[in-house]
Coordinates of C-alpha atoms in Angstrom, one line a residue:
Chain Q
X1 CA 229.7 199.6 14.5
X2 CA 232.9 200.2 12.4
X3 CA 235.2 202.5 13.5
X4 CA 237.4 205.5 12.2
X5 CA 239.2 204.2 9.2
X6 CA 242.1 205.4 8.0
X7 CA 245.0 204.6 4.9
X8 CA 247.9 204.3 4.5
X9 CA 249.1 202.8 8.0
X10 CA 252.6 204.0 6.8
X11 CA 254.2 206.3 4.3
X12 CA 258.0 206.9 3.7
X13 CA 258.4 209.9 1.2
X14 CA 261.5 212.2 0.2
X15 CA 261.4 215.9 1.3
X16 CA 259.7 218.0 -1.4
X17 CA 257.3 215.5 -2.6
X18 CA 253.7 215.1 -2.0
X19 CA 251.8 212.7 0.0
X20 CA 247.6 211.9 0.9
X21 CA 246.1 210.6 3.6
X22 CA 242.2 209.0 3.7
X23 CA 240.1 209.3 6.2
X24 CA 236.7 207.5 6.5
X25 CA 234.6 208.4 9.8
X26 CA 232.1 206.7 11.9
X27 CA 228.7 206.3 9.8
X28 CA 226.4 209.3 10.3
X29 CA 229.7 211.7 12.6
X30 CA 228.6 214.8 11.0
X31 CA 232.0 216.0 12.6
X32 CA 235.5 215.5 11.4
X33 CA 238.7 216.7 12.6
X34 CA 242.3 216.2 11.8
X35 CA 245.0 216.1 14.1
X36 CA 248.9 216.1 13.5
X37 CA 251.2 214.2 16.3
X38 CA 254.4 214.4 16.4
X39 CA 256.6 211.7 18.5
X40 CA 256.4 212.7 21.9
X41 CA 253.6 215.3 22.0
X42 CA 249.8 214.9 21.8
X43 CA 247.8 215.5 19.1
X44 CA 247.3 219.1 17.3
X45 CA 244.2 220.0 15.4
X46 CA 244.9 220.9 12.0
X47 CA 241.5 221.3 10.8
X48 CA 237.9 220.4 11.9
X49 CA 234.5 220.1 9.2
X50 CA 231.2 220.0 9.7
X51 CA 229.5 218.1 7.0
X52 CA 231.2 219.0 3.9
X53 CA 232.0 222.8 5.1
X54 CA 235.7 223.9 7.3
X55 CA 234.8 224.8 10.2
X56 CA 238.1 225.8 11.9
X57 CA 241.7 225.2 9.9
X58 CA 243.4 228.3 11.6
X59 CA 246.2 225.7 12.8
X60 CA 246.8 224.1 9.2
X61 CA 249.8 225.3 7.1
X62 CA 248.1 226.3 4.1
X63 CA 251.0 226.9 2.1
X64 CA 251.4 222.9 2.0
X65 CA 248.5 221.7 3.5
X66 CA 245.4 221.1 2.3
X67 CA 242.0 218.7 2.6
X68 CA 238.6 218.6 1.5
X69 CA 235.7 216.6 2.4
X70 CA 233.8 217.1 -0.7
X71 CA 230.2 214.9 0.3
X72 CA 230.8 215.4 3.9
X73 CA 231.7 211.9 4.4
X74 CA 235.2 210.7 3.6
X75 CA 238.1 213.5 3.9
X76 CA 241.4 213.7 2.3
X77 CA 244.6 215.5 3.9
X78 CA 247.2 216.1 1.6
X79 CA 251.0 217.7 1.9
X80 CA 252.9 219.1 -0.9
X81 CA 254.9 220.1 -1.0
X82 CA 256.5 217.5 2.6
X83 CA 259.2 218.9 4.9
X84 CA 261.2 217.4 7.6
X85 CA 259.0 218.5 10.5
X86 CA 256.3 217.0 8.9
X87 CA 257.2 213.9 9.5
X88 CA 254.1 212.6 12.7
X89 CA 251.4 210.4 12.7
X90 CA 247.9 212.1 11.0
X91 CA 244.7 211.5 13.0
X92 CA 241.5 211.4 11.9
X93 CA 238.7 211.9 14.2
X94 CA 234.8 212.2 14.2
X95 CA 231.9 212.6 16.2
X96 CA 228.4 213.1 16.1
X97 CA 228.2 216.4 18.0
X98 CA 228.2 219.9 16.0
X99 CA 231.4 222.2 16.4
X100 CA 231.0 224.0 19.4
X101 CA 229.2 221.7 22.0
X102 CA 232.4 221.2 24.4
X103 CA 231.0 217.5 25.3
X104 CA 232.2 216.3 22.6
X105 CA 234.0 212.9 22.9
X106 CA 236.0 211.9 20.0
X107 CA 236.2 208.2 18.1
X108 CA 239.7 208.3 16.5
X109 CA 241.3 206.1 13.8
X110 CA 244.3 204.5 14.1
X111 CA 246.4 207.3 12.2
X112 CA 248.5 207.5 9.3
X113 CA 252.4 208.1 10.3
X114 CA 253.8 209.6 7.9
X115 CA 258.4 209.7 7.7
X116 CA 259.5 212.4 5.8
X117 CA 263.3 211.6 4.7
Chain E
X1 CA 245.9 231.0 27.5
X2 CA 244.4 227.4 27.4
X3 CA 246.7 224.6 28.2
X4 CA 247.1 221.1 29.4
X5 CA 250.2 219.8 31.3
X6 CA 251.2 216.6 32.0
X7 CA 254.7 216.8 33.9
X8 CA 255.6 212.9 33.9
X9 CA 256.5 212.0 30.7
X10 CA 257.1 208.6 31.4
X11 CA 256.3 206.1 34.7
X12 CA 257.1 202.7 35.1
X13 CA 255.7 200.4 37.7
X14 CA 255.6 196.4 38.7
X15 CA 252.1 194.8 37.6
X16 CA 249.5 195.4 40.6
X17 CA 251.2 198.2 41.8
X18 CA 248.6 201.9 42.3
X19 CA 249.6 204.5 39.6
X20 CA 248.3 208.2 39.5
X21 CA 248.8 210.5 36.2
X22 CA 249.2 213.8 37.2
X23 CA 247.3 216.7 34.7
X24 CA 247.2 220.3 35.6
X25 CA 245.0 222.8 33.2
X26 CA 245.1 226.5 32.6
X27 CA 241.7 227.9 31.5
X28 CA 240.4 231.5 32.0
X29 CA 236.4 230.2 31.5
X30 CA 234.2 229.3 34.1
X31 CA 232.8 226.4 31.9
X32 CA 234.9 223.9 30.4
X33 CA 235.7 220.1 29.9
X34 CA 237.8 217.7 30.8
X35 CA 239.2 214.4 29.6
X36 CA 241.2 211.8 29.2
X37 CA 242.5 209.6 26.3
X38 CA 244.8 206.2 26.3
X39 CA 246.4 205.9 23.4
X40 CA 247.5 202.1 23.1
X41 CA 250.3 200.9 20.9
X42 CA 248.1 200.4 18.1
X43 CA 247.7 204.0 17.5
X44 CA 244.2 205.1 18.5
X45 CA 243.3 207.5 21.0
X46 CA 240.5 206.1 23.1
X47 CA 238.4 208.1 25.2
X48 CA 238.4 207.3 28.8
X49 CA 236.4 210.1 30.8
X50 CA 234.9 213.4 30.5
X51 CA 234.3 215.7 33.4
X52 CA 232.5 219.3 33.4
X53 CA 233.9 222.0 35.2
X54 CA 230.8 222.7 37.4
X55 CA 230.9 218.5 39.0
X56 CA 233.8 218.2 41.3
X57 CA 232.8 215.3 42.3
X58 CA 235.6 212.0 41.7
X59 CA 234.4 209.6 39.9
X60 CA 235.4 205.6 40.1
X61 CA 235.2 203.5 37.1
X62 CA 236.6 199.6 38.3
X63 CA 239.9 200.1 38.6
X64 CA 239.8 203.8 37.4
X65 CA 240.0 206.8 39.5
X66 CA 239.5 210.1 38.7
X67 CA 240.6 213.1 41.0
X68 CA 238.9 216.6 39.8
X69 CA 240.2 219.5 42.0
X70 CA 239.4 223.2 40.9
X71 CA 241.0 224.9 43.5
X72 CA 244.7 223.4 42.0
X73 CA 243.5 223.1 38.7
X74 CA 244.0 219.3 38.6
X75 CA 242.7 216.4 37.1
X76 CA 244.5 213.6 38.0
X77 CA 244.2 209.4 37.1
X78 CA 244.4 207.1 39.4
X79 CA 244.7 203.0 38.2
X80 CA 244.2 200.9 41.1
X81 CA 246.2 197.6 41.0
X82 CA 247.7 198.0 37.3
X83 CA 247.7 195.5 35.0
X84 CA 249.7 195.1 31.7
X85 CA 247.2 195.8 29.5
X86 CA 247.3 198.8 30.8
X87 CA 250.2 200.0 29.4
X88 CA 249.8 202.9 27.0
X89 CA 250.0 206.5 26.3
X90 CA 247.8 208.8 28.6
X91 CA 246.6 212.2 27.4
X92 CA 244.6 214.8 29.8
X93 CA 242.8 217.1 27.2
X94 CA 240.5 220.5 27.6
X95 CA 238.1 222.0 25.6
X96 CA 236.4 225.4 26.9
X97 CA 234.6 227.9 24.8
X98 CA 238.1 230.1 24.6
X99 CA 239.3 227.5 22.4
X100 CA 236.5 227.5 20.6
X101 CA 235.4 224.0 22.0
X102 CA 238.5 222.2 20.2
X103 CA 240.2 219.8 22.2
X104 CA 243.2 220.8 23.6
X105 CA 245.8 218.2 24.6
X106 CA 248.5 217.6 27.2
X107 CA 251.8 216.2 25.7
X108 CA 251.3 212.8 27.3
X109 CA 252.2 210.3 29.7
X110 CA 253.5 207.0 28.8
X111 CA 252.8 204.2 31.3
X112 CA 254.6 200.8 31.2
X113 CA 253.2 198.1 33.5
X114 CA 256.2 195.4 33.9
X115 CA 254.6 192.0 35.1

């Protein structure tokens, strides 16, 4: 079974301009959440879909971040416009458990880290 | 509040050596879950173990220990007789209905395993 993918692996951008991250989840994870990690701290959920709809992006910075997940498959986070601070490494996660059920064990990609200069 | 706290940042022992990750939780709920993720140098967090709130019961996995204690609100990881390959990051998370079942994670502990 393939796993979480997830593109680019790297990404070096100057402050002020705009940068998107891919995310491709497990075949058939109805779930998907993103998750910001910044060096030295765990991850932070950003935002968290069910199928195609946002189930919870209280914790996103709207003013500069956004995603979508238009067929409820793949998902795209993008910034724009990038600060300093934004500089982290982007997880993707899915599962096949709705929002909600607190079992929930996660399959995560490998993450995007993004370096903000 | 909900919240995960892993004091030891980092912890460094000799190959074969008996390691334990410390992981202290705050939760107001009754119900709530448990985990933990390694997160290896390539990036992705793995999950490890999930524990309920209502099964205190340890749980032994190989060389994989798990320590659930209610009354001190710990969940600690215990590797028996460490080996290299275990060397990663190690995250205690939480998820309880006052988080509205997101995963809440500690800050991490990185392990290095020198042979």
């Amino acid at each position: 079974e393939a796993g979480v993918a997830q593109s680019p692996r790297y990404k070096i951008i100057e402050k002020r301009q705009s940068v998107a991250f891919w995310c491709n989840p497990i075949s058939g994870h109805a779930t998907l959440y993103w998750y910001q990690q910044i060096l030295g701290q765990g991850p932070k959920l950003l935002i968290q879909f069910q199928n195609n709809g946002v189930v919870d992006d209280s914790q996103l910075p709207k003013d500069r971040f956004s995603a979508e997940r238009l067929k409820g498959v793949d998902s795209t986070l993008k910034i724009q416009p990038a600060k300093l601070e934004d500089s982290a490494v982007y997880l993707c996660a899915s599962t096949t458990l709705a929002p909600g059920v607190l079992t929930g064990e996660l399959f995560f990609g490998e993450g995007s880290r993004l370096t903000v200069l | 509040a909900q919240k995960v706290t892993q004091a030891q940042t980092e912890i460094s022992v000799v190959e074969k050596e008996d390691v334990t990750l410390d992981c202290v939780y705050e939760t107001r709920d009754t119900t709530y879950y448990l985990f933990w993720y390694k997160q290896p140098p390539s990036g992705e967090l793995v999950f490890l173990i999930r524990r309920n709130s209502f099964d205190e019961q340890n749980e032994i996995s190989g060389r994989y220990s798990w320590n659930f204690q209610k009354s001190t609100s710990s969940f600690n990881f215990t590797i028996t007789a460490s080996q290299v390959v275990d060397s990663a990051v190690y995250f205690c998370a939480l998820s309880s209905y006052s988080s509205a079942s997101k995963i809440i994670f500690g800050s991490g502990t990185r392990l290095s395993i020198r042979p």
